[in-house]
XYZ file of C-alpha atoms in Angstrom:
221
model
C 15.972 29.482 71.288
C 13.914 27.473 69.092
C 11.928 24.800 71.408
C 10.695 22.944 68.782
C 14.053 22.149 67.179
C 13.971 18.468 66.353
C 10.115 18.183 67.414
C 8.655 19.995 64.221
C 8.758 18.314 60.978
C 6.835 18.658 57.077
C 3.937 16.105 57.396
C 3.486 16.062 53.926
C 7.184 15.359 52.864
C 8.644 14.283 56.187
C 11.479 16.762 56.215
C 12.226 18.758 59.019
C 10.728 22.522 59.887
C 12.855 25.811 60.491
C 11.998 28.432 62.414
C 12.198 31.779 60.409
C 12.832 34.927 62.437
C 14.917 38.446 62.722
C 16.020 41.428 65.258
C 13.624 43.223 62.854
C 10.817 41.220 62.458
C 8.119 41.276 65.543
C 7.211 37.963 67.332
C 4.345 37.342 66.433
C 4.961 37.142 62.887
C 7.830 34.293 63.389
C 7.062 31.193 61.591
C 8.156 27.922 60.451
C 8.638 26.617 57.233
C 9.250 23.087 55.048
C 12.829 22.755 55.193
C 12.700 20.438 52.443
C 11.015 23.168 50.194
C 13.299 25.834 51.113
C 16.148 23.964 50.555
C 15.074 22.883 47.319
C 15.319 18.840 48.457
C 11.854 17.797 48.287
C 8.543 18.689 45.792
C 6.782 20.081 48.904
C 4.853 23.187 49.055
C 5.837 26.494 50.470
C 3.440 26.271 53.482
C 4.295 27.246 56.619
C 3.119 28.498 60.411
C 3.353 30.956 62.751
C 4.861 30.376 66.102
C 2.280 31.762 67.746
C -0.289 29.972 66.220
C 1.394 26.283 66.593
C 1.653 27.151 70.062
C -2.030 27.797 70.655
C -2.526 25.015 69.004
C 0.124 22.200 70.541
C -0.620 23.503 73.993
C -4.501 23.105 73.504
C -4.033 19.697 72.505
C -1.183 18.929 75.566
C -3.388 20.416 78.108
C -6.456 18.128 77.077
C -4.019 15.255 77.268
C -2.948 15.809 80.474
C -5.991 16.027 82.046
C -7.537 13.115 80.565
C -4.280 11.326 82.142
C -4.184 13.295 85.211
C -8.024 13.344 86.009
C -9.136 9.539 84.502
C -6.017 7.389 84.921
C -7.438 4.279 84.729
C -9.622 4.755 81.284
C -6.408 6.846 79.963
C -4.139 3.734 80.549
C -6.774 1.392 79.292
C -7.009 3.427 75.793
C -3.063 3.856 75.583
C -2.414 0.322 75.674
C -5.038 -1.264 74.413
C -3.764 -0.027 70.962
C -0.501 -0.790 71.793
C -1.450 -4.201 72.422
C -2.987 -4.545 69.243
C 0.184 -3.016 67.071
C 2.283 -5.640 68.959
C 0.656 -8.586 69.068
C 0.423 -8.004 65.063
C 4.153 -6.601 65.068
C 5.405 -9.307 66.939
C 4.365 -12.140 64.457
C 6.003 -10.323 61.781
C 8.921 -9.516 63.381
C 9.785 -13.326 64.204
C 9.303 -14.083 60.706
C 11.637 -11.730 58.985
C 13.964 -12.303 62.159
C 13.915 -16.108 61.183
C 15.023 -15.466 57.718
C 17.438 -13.414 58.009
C 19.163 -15.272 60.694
C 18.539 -18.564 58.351
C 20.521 -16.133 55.906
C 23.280 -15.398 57.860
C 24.311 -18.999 58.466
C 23.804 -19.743 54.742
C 26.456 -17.000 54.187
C 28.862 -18.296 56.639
C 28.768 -21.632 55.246
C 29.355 -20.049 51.831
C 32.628 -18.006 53.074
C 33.456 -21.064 54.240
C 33.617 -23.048 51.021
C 35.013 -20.067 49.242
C 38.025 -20.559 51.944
C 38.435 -23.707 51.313
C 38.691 -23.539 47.488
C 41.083 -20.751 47.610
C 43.222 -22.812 49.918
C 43.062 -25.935 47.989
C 43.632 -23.860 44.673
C 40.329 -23.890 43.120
C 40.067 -20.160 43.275
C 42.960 -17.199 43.118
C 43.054 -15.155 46.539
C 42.333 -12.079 44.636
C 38.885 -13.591 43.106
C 38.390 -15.038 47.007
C 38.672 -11.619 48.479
C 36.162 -9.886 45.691
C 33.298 -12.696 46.819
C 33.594 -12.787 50.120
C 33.614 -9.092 50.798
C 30.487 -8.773 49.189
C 29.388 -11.599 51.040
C 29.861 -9.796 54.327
C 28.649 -6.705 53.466
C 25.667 -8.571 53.462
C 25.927 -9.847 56.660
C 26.596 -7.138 58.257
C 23.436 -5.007 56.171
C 21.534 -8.425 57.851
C 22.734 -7.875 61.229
C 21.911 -4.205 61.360
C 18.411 -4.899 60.570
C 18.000 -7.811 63.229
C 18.751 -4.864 65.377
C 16.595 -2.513 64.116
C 14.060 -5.241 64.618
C 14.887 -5.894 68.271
C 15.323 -2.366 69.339
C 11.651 -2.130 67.910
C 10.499 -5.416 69.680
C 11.768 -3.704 73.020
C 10.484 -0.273 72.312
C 7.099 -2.126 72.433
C 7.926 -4.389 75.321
C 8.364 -0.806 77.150
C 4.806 0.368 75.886
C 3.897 0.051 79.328
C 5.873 1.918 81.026
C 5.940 4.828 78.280
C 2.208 5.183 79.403
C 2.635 4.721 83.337
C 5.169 7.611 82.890
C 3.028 10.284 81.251
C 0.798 9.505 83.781
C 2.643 10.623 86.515
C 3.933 13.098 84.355
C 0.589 14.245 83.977
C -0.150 14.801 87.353
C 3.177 16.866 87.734
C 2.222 19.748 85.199
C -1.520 19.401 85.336
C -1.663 23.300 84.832
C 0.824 24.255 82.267
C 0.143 27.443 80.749
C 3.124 28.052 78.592
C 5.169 25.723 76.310
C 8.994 25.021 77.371
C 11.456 22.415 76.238
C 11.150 20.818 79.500
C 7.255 20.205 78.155
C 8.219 19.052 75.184
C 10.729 17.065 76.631
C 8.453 15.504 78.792
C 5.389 14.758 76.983
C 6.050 14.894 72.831
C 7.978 12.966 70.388
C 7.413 14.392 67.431
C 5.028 17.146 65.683
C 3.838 17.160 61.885
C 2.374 19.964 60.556
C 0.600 18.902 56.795
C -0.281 22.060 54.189
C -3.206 23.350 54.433
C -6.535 21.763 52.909
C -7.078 24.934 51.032
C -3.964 26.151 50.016
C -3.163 29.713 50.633
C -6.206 30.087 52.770
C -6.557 33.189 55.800
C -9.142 31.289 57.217
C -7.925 27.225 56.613
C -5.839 25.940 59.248
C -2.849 23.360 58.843
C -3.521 20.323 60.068
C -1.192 19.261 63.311
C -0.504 15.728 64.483
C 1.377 15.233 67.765
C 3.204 11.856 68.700
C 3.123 11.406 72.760
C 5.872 10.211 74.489
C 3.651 7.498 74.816
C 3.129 6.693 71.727
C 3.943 4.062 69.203
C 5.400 5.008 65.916
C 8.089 7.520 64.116
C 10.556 9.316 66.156
């Protein structure tokens, strides 16, 4: 079983990461790879990592989280929402903005439907030339609508910043001595991991670069 399936993604292209093993080939030479270079889809490099070296490095990183959350709950809290705070107090006037418009938008199309009705009924327009605006008309409204809900579900995933923090908290304290990565870990504490090429391409000795999103966390799913 891959545990990182739907965790692990290309930091440099954004597609997802595949884990690359075989009955023949030993553990600790499984790795993962760009799935947007293999499949041809992106212009991404070939790079990839071992298993057993994203694990040494993901569980490193968890295990320092936790017990920063665990041991110092109060400063952990403080520095996971103050940032959060920031993001949504910015996000917030933005959102309300675009939010405005677009609703503003969506009653200027009714009202246009409305008069195209009313010509077509009146005669001023053929049903058939009727039909061709106004379904063009609410394809728009309904691209407008799914964004105001885009834009909500993201105004409530920040309302909810809170709580994402007051839960890995507690999860914290739960697995405060982890020793080996599960699903149920992953499940628990990460979003989402990028892993970026290398700095020096082709390098033994250069690392890739690894960014973890906490459950916590703000951000791309």
């Amino acid at each position: 079983i891959d545990k990182y399936s739907g965790y692990l993604y290309c930091g440099d292209c954004g597609k997802r990461m595949y884990l690359h093993r075989s009955k023949t080939m030993p553990a600790e030479k499984y790795y993962f790879q760009c799935g947007g270079y293999q499949q041809g889809k992106s212009r991404c490099s070939v790079h990839n990592i071992k298993e057993q070296v994203l694990d040494t490095i993901v569980l490193a990183q968890l295990k320092s989280m936790i017990a920063l959350a665990s041991n110092h709950s109060d400063e952990f809290y403080a520095m996971a929402t103050e940032k959060g705070k920031a993001e949504a107090k910015k996000y917030y006037a933005s959102a309300e903005k675009e939010k405005s418009q677009l609703t503003t938008r969506i009653h200027e199309l009714d009202n246009i439907i409305r008069c195209l009705y009313e010509d077509r009924v009146v005669g001023r327009i053929t049903p058939e030339r009727y039909d061709f605006l106004a379904s063009g008309y609410e394809v728009e409204q309904a691209q407008i609508r799914t964004k105001l809900n885009e834009l909500n579900d993201k105004i409530n995933e920040i309302d909810l910043q809170e709580k994402y923090v007051k839960d890995f908290i507690a999860k914290a304290k739960e697995y405060i001595n982890i020793e080996k990565l599960t699903p149920e870990i992953l499940r628990a504490f990460i979003k989402r991991i990028d892993v970026y090429e290398k700095e020096v391409r082709y390098s033994r000795t250069c690392g890739n670069t690894i960014v973890i999103q906490y459950t916590f966390q703000l951000g791309k799913n």
